[in-house]
Amino acid sequence: MTAAVNQLAQLDRELETILTSFDTNYTWNYGSVKEGLRDLYERAKRDQWNSTTQLAWGTHVEPESEIIPSVVNPLAGYAPFEKLDAKERAHFRHAQISFQLSQFLHGEQGALLVASQLVGGVPWIDAKYYAGSQTMDEARHVEVFSRYLHQKLEWEWPINPQLKELLDATLKDSRWDFKYLGMQIMIEGLAMAAFGNLYQLCKEPLLKELLLYVMKDESRHVAFGVVSLDGHYADMPANELRDREDFIIYAAELMRNRLVGSEIARAFGWNENEVRDLVLESPVGKMFRSMLFQRVVPNLKRLGLLTPRVRDAFAKLDILRFENDDPDKQDRELGFA
Ligand SMILES: [Fe+2]
Ligand SMILES: [Fe+2]
């Protein structure tokens, strides 16, 4: 009896409730009204996969091994890091990879919640079909990252506060196009770059395979956002467009300034400010944090959202230089397109 009560109290502590309110649309038009969405939905159905049978879960993973190469470390040269002995370095590697995958896990849960909101919010039946399929995809992504973290790495970190803030803002906004902007364009655009980067570096076969499957789904999700929002902003009144600009700038600043090693510094008893300055200045850290935007920026341009205000803010963040990049290059290279 006491054990059961304790378990319930524990579940309560692990639950966080937020209030969301958004317009939910029935549509009585069952035809295809937005070009490209039905094709995406057909691809989504064709490419469903079962993570339980598709991935080699029997693979032995050594959590402290070089799952990603040790050379990719923005703290190289930092005295407290350099003082670590071999055993402590192995522990540091374990912390780094489990922190990164924990953020993927929590981001995937956010995507699951947003995709489910889109089923109700979007105005076209094909978009509802697609959002339904994305909801299934995201459930699978939460499942695979959770399983990898718990069974293989055995170390889960809490969500990064800036990522949580953007997820909350996306979930709470009542307008359906903000949900696409926050999730499909911004977070999933960033995630595709982060997954791609990790995929290139990863030396552990199970994680590599897992990432490839997840990326294939994510590339469709980003396309869902781009196709759905295509033309949406063309005739929007200036005051409404301004709200979108504000949201994009807010989200980009939040995401640009988040990965500064605070969580790792705290876990290792290092000075947070020193670590932040180092990460902000190190070539590896700089490259990684701007590279994450290489798909987001050209996609915003496609949608007509790279307005003078947004351009100005992006120039300050040093991410405007991606505006003419090809947002689908990575997909073609990986054979997704
Ligand atoms: Fe996902
Ligand atoms: Fe996704």
Tab-separated table of C-alpha atoms and ligand atoms in Angstrom:
chain	number	residue	atom	x	y	z
A	1	MET	CA	0.000	0.000	0.000
A	2	THR	CA	2.720	2.457	1.006
A	3	ALA	CA	4.777	1.428	-2.015
A	4	ALA	CA	1.832	2.132	-4.329
A	5	VAL	CA	1.240	5.549	-2.747
A	6	ASN	CA	4.934	6.381	-3.070
A	7	GLN	CA	4.851	5.381	-6.717
A	8	LEU	CA	1.875	7.669	-7.372
A	9	ALA	CA	3.588	10.574	-5.607
A	10	GLN	CA	6.652	9.949	-7.760
A	11	LEU	CA	4.548	9.991	-10.949
A	12	ASP	CA	3.010	13.293	-9.843
A	13	ARG	CA	6.438	14.831	-9.422
A	14	GLU	CA	7.437	13.633	-12.874
A	15	LEU	CA	4.428	15.261	-14.511
A	16	GLU	CA	4.373	18.860	-15.631
A	17	THR	CA	1.068	20.349	-16.717
A	18	ILE	CA	0.748	23.435	-18.910
A	19	LEU	CA	-2.440	25.040	-20.188
A	20	THR	CA	-2.718	25.303	-23.962
A	21	SER	CA	-5.541	26.751	-25.991
A	22	PHE	CA	-5.721	26.920	-29.763
A	23	ASP	CA	-8.295	26.986	-32.529
A	24	THR	CA	-9.342	23.487	-33.510
A	25	ASN	CA	-10.658	23.173	-37.060
A	26	TYR	CA	-13.012	20.639	-38.560
A	27	THR	CA	-12.817	20.695	-42.309
A	28	TRP	CA	-15.787	19.524	-44.359
A	29	ASN	CA	-13.756	19.618	-47.522
A	30	TYR	CA	-12.150	16.186	-47.913
A	31	GLY	CA	-10.405	17.077	-51.158
A	32	SER	CA	-6.769	17.959	-51.729
A	33	VAL	CA	-6.552	21.733	-51.598
A	34	LYS	CA	-2.854	22.287	-50.929
A	35	GLU	CA	-0.404	20.944	-53.452
A	36	GLY	CA	2.288	18.553	-52.238
A	37	LEU	CA	0.699	17.488	-48.957
A	38	ARG	CA	-0.919	14.295	-50.256
A	39	ASP	CA	2.395	13.183	-51.760
A	40	LEU	CA	4.152	13.738	-48.457
A	41	TYR	CA	1.495	11.719	-46.669
A	42	GLU	CA	1.916	8.867	-49.173
A	43	ARG	CA	5.662	8.918	-48.502
A	44	ALA	CA	5.038	8.917	-44.749
A	45	LYS	CA	2.864	5.799	-45.016
A	46	ARG	CA	5.349	4.051	-47.286
A	47	ASP	CA	8.292	4.771	-44.980
A	48	GLN	CA	6.855	3.712	-41.622
A	49	TRP	CA	9.240	1.493	-39.657
A	50	ASN	CA	9.096	-0.555	-36.489
A	51	SER	CA	11.955	0.399	-34.222
A	52	THR	CA	11.605	-2.785	-32.168
A	53	THR	CA	12.482	-5.026	-35.105
A	54	GLN	CA	14.372	-2.634	-37.378
A	55	LEU	CA	17.231	-1.699	-35.074
A	56	ALA	CA	19.885	-4.072	-33.705
A	57	TRP	CA	19.115	-3.538	-30.022
A	58	GLY	CA	21.360	-6.490	-29.119
A	59	THR	CA	24.432	-4.382	-30.049
A	60	HIS	CA	26.763	-3.956	-27.083
A	61	VAL	CA	27.419	-0.273	-26.386
A	62	GLU	CA	30.202	0.851	-24.082
A	63	PRO	CA	28.810	4.146	-22.665
A	64	GLU	CA	32.220	5.613	-21.820
A	65	SER	CA	33.817	4.737	-25.161
A	66	GLU	CA	34.434	7.227	-27.989
A	67	ILE	CA	30.909	7.152	-29.411
A	68	ILE	CA	31.938	10.431	-30.990
A	69	PRO	CA	35.669	11.237	-31.463
A	70	SER	CA	37.298	12.985	-28.504
A	71	VAL	CA	38.820	15.612	-30.812
A	72	VAL	CA	35.389	17.215	-31.153
A	73	ASN	CA	35.490	18.920	-27.790
A	74	PRO	CA	35.145	22.671	-27.301
A	75	LEU	CA	36.755	22.358	-23.857
A	76	ALA	CA	40.074	21.064	-25.183
A	77	GLY	CA	42.757	23.278	-23.668
A	78	TYR	CA	40.602	24.272	-20.662
A	79	ALA	CA	42.835	23.692	-17.632
A	80	PRO	CA	40.303	21.874	-15.404
A	81	PHE	CA	39.439	19.625	-18.346
A	82	GLU	CA	43.063	18.961	-19.212
A	83	LYS	CA	43.655	17.875	-15.594
A	84	LEU	CA	41.196	14.991	-15.899
A	85	ASP	CA	42.810	11.548	-15.882
A	86	ALA	CA	41.847	8.830	-18.380
A	87	LYS	CA	39.021	7.478	-16.220
A	88	GLU	CA	37.565	10.961	-15.670
A	89	ARG	CA	37.812	11.722	-19.388
A	90	ALA	CA	35.819	8.598	-20.129
A	91	HIS	CA	33.208	9.858	-17.669
A	92	PHE	CA	33.226	13.251	-19.423
A	93	ARG	CA	32.629	11.580	-22.809
A	94	HIS	CA	29.726	9.687	-21.304
A	95	ALA	CA	28.303	12.951	-19.925
A	96	GLN	CA	28.605	14.734	-23.285
A	97	ILE	CA	26.875	12.119	-25.394
A	98	SER	CA	24.151	11.386	-22.836
A	99	PHE	CA	23.475	15.127	-22.448
A	100	GLN	CA	23.123	15.575	-26.195
A	101	LEU	CA	20.867	12.562	-26.672
A	102	SER	CA	18.765	13.610	-23.654
A	103	GLN	CA	18.027	16.919	-25.406
A	104	PHE	CA	17.037	14.980	-28.530
A	105	LEU	CA	14.733	12.841	-26.387
A	106	HIS	CA	12.995	15.823	-24.767
A	107	GLY	CA	12.795	17.661	-28.087
A	108	GLU	CA	11.121	14.597	-29.593
A	109	GLN	CA	8.528	14.606	-26.848
A	110	GLY	CA	7.867	18.279	-27.634
A	111	ALA	CA	7.492	17.338	-31.313
A	112	LEU	CA	5.027	14.594	-30.381
A	113	LEU	CA	2.872	17.097	-28.497
A	114	VAL	CA	3.043	19.758	-31.234
A	115	ALA	CA	2.292	17.269	-34.031
A	116	SER	CA	-0.802	16.110	-32.134
A	117	GLN	CA	-1.944	19.758	-31.804
A	118	LEU	CA	-1.492	20.252	-35.540
A	119	VAL	CA	-3.985	17.450	-36.260
A	120	GLY	CA	-6.658	19.696	-34.756
A	121	GLY	CA	-5.259	23.065	-35.768
A	122	VAL	CA	-4.496	22.735	-39.474
A	123	PRO	CA	-7.288	23.671	-41.899
A	124	TRP	CA	-6.794	21.066	-44.695
A	125	ILE	CA	-7.595	17.363	-44.579
A	126	ASP	CA	-4.268	16.346	-46.171
A	127	ALA	CA	-2.413	18.302	-43.474
A	128	LYS	CA	-4.460	16.506	-40.808
A	129	TYR	CA	-3.534	13.156	-42.406
A	130	TYR	CA	0.093	14.167	-42.441
A	131	ALA	CA	0.114	15.530	-38.893
A	132	GLY	CA	-1.453	12.212	-37.811
A	133	SER	CA	1.440	10.334	-39.409
A	134	GLN	CA	3.981	12.737	-37.901
A	135	THR	CA	2.469	12.120	-34.477
A	136	MET	CA	3.193	8.404	-34.968
A	137	ASP	CA	6.726	9.191	-36.184
A	138	GLU	CA	7.422	11.318	-33.118
A	139	ALA	CA	6.116	8.640	-30.757
A	140	ARG	CA	8.635	6.300	-32.359
A	141	HIS	CA	11.423	8.863	-31.994
A	142	VAL	CA	10.714	9.357	-28.295
A	143	GLU	CA	10.691	5.567	-27.966
A	144	VAL	CA	14.077	5.003	-29.663
A	145	PHE	CA	15.967	7.811	-27.912
A	146	SER	CA	14.485	6.768	-24.578
A	147	ARG	CA	15.458	3.158	-25.144
A	148	TYR	CA	18.995	4.036	-26.225
A	149	LEU	CA	19.517	6.380	-23.284
A	150	HIS	CA	18.111	4.021	-20.686
A	151	GLN	CA	19.368	0.669	-21.962
A	152	LYS	CA	22.699	1.672	-23.490
A	153	LEU	CA	23.921	4.892	-21.861
A	154	GLU	CA	22.019	4.619	-18.552
A	155	TRP	CA	22.202	8.378	-18.011
A	156	GLU	CA	19.366	10.802	-18.709
A	157	TRP	CA	19.698	14.580	-18.223
A	158	PRO	CA	16.846	17.086	-17.684
A	159	ILE	CA	15.725	19.313	-20.538
A	160	ASN	CA	17.789	22.421	-21.301
A	161	PRO	CA	15.775	25.491	-20.097
A	162	GLN	CA	15.973	27.346	-23.437
A	163	LEU	CA	14.723	24.346	-25.389
A	164	LYS	CA	11.896	23.954	-22.872
A	165	GLU	CA	11.022	27.639	-23.252
A	166	LEU	CA	10.700	27.359	-27.030
A	167	LEU	CA	8.653	24.165	-26.777
A	168	ASP	CA	6.292	25.871	-24.320
A	169	ALA	CA	5.949	28.933	-26.565
A	170	THR	CA	5.155	26.708	-29.561
A	171	LEU	CA	2.638	24.607	-27.670
A	172	LYS	CA	0.902	27.587	-26.069
A	173	ASP	CA	0.492	29.769	-29.146
A	174	SER	CA	-3.087	29.605	-30.393
A	175	ARG	CA	-2.196	30.145	-34.095
A	176	TRP	CA	-1.467	27.021	-36.127
A	177	ASP	CA	1.212	28.603	-38.295
A	178	PHE	CA	3.273	29.428	-35.171
A	179	LYS	CA	3.297	25.737	-34.321
A	180	TYR	CA	4.824	25.004	-37.726
A	181	LEU	CA	7.296	27.878	-37.336
A	182	GLY	CA	8.387	26.776	-33.866
A	183	MET	CA	8.537	23.056	-34.594
A	184	GLN	CA	8.885	22.146	-38.303
A	185	ILE	CA	10.886	25.174	-39.383
A	186	MET	CA	12.924	26.053	-36.308
A	187	ILE	CA	13.358	23.052	-33.963
A	188	GLU	CA	13.231	20.320	-36.607
A	189	GLY	CA	15.447	22.374	-38.928
A	190	LEU	CA	18.003	22.654	-36.116
A	191	ALA	CA	17.550	18.994	-35.214
A	192	MET	CA	18.239	17.869	-38.778
A	193	ALA	CA	21.564	19.694	-38.713
A	194	ALA	CA	22.421	18.329	-35.257
A	195	PHE	CA	21.442	14.767	-36.204
A	196	GLY	CA	23.404	15.045	-39.456
A	197	ASN	CA	26.478	16.261	-37.633
A	198	LEU	CA	26.278	13.492	-35.042
A	199	TYR	CA	25.632	10.925	-37.770
A	200	GLN	CA	28.819	11.949	-39.598
A	201	LEU	CA	30.902	11.748	-36.413
A	202	CYS	CA	29.316	8.741	-34.728
A	203	LYS	CA	31.374	5.580	-34.460
A	204	GLU	CA	28.781	3.434	-32.718
A	205	PRO	CA	26.755	1.409	-35.261
A	206	LEU	CA	23.434	1.185	-33.377
A	207	LEU	CA	23.249	4.927	-32.735
A	208	LYS	CA	24.308	5.638	-36.317
A	209	GLU	CA	21.526	3.458	-37.707
A	210	LEU	CA	18.995	4.928	-35.281
A	211	LEU	CA	19.915	8.467	-36.363
A	212	LEU	CA	19.592	7.616	-40.034
A	213	TYR	CA	16.058	6.305	-39.582
A	214	VAL	CA	15.038	9.298	-37.468
A	215	MET	CA	16.551	11.762	-39.968
A	216	LYS	CA	14.612	10.213	-42.829
A	217	ASP	CA	11.375	10.967	-40.950
A	218	GLU	CA	12.560	14.429	-39.885
A	219	SER	CA	13.382	15.480	-43.426
A	220	ARG	CA	9.717	14.875	-44.294
A	221	HIS	CA	8.583	16.809	-41.222
A	222	VAL	CA	10.571	19.877	-42.251
A	223	ALA	CA	9.122	19.546	-45.778
A	224	PHE	CA	5.626	19.370	-44.210
A	225	GLY	CA	6.240	22.767	-42.627
A	226	VAL	CA	7.610	24.326	-45.808
A	227	VAL	CA	4.806	22.981	-48.045
A	228	SER	CA	2.069	23.938	-45.559
A	229	LEU	CA	3.317	27.494	-45.044
A	230	ASP	CA	4.123	28.111	-48.716
A	231	GLY	CA	2.339	31.314	-49.757
A	232	HIS	CA	0.841	31.816	-46.291
A	233	TYR	CA	2.708	35.043	-45.617
A	234	ALA	CA	2.435	36.600	-49.078
A	235	ASP	CA	-0.547	38.867	-48.357
A	236	MET	CA	-0.381	39.004	-44.580
A	237	PRO	CA	-1.071	42.444	-43.049
A	238	ALA	CA	2.082	44.113	-41.685
A	239	ASN	CA	1.043	43.952	-38.026
A	240	GLU	CA	0.399	40.198	-38.227
A	241	LEU	CA	3.630	39.605	-40.095
A	242	ARG	CA	5.438	41.496	-37.376
A	243	ASP	CA	4.267	38.916	-34.806
A	244	ARG	CA	5.862	36.201	-36.951
A	245	GLU	CA	9.110	38.172	-37.226
A	246	ASP	CA	9.190	38.637	-33.461
A	247	PHE	CA	8.675	34.931	-32.895
A	248	ILE	CA	11.381	33.921	-35.375
A	249	ILE	CA	13.908	36.338	-33.889
A	250	TYR	CA	13.031	35.258	-30.350
A	251	ALA	CA	13.374	31.569	-31.243
A	252	ALA	CA	16.657	32.028	-33.127
A	253	GLU	CA	18.244	34.002	-30.273
A	254	LEU	CA	17.076	31.432	-27.756
A	255	MET	CA	18.485	28.545	-29.784
A	256	ARG	CA	21.703	30.313	-30.761
A	257	ASN	CA	22.644	31.066	-27.167
A	258	ARG	CA	21.744	27.830	-25.487
A	259	LEU	CA	24.553	25.329	-26.003
A	260	VAL	CA	27.160	26.935	-23.772
A	261	GLY	CA	28.073	23.979	-21.584
A	262	SER	CA	26.339	25.159	-18.383
A	263	GLU	CA	24.909	21.761	-17.499
A	264	ILE	CA	28.217	19.966	-18.061
A	265	ALA	CA	30.116	22.658	-16.105
A	266	ARG	CA	27.796	22.246	-13.127
A	267	ALA	CA	28.063	18.451	-13.237
A	268	PHE	CA	31.874	18.629	-13.174
A	269	GLY	CA	32.105	21.453	-10.625
A	270	TRP	CA	33.639	23.884	-13.136
A	271	ASN	CA	33.059	27.625	-13.361
A	272	GLU	CA	29.979	28.140	-15.567
A	273	ASN	CA	31.088	31.552	-16.850
A	274	GLU	CA	34.538	30.315	-17.801
A	275	VAL	CA	33.061	27.353	-19.644
A	276	ARG	CA	30.484	29.550	-21.396
A	277	ASP	CA	33.145	32.013	-22.587
A	278	LEU	CA	35.303	29.179	-23.815
A	279	VAL	CA	32.479	27.475	-25.692
A	280	LEU	CA	31.378	30.778	-27.222
A	281	GLU	CA	34.907	31.503	-28.415
A	282	SER	CA	36.190	28.055	-29.388
A	283	PRO	CA	36.247	27.381	-33.159
A	284	VAL	CA	34.518	23.986	-32.681
A	285	GLY	CA	31.752	25.547	-30.562
A	286	LYS	CA	31.291	28.503	-32.920
A	287	MET	CA	31.119	26.316	-35.978
A	288	PHE	CA	28.675	23.904	-34.376
A	289	ARG	CA	26.278	26.549	-33.059
A	290	SER	CA	26.044	28.448	-36.344
A	291	MET	CA	26.060	25.341	-38.549
A	292	LEU	CA	22.833	24.302	-36.848
A	293	PHE	CA	21.035	27.070	-38.754
A	294	GLN	CA	22.078	26.029	-42.242
A	295	ARG	CA	18.632	24.636	-43.046
A	296	VAL	CA	16.502	27.015	-40.969
A	297	VAL	CA	17.667	30.202	-42.691
A	298	PRO	CA	17.129	29.194	-46.354
A	299	ASN	CA	13.750	27.690	-45.456
A	300	LEU	CA	12.651	30.978	-43.876
A	301	LYS	CA	13.789	32.696	-47.051
A	302	ARG	CA	11.660	30.310	-49.145
A	303	LEU	CA	8.656	31.295	-47.048
A	304	GLY	CA	9.263	35.008	-47.525
A	305	LEU	CA	10.128	35.451	-43.860
A	306	LEU	CA	13.654	36.741	-44.270
A	307	THR	CA	12.336	40.293	-43.961
A	308	PRO	CA	14.641	43.274	-43.265
A	309	ARG	CA	14.029	42.983	-39.508
A	310	VAL	CA	14.774	39.258	-39.464
A	311	ARG	CA	17.830	39.746	-41.689
A	312	ASP	CA	19.162	42.353	-39.328
A	313	ALA	CA	18.747	40.087	-36.293
A	314	PHE	CA	20.244	37.104	-38.149
A	315	ALA	CA	23.257	39.162	-39.237
A	316	LYS	CA	23.931	39.920	-35.563
A	317	LEU	CA	23.691	36.205	-34.764
A	318	ASP	CA	26.066	35.481	-37.662
A	319	ILE	CA	23.607	33.097	-39.316
A	320	LEU	CA	22.474	35.240	-42.257
A	321	ARG	CA	25.308	33.774	-44.336
A	322	PHE	CA	23.269	30.571	-44.783
A	323	GLU	CA	20.485	32.363	-46.667
A	324	ASN	CA	21.560	31.060	-50.069
A	325	ASP	CA	22.446	27.541	-48.927
A	326	ASP	CA	20.539	24.646	-50.409
A	327	PRO	CA	18.257	23.456	-47.578
A	328	ASP	CA	17.736	20.020	-49.143
A	329	LYS	CA	21.381	19.183	-49.866
A	330	GLN	CA	21.789	16.944	-46.826
A	331	ASP	CA	18.635	14.999	-47.734
A	332	ARG	CA	19.890	14.331	-51.247
A	333	GLU	CA	23.314	13.248	-49.990
A	334	LEU	CA	21.677	10.767	-47.627
A	335	GLY	CA	19.336	9.541	-50.362
A	336	PHE	CA	16.104	10.801	-48.755
A	337	ALA	CA	14.876	13.219	-51.384
B	1	FE	FE	11.184	13.488	-34.370
B	2	FE	FE	9.942	15.453	-36.346
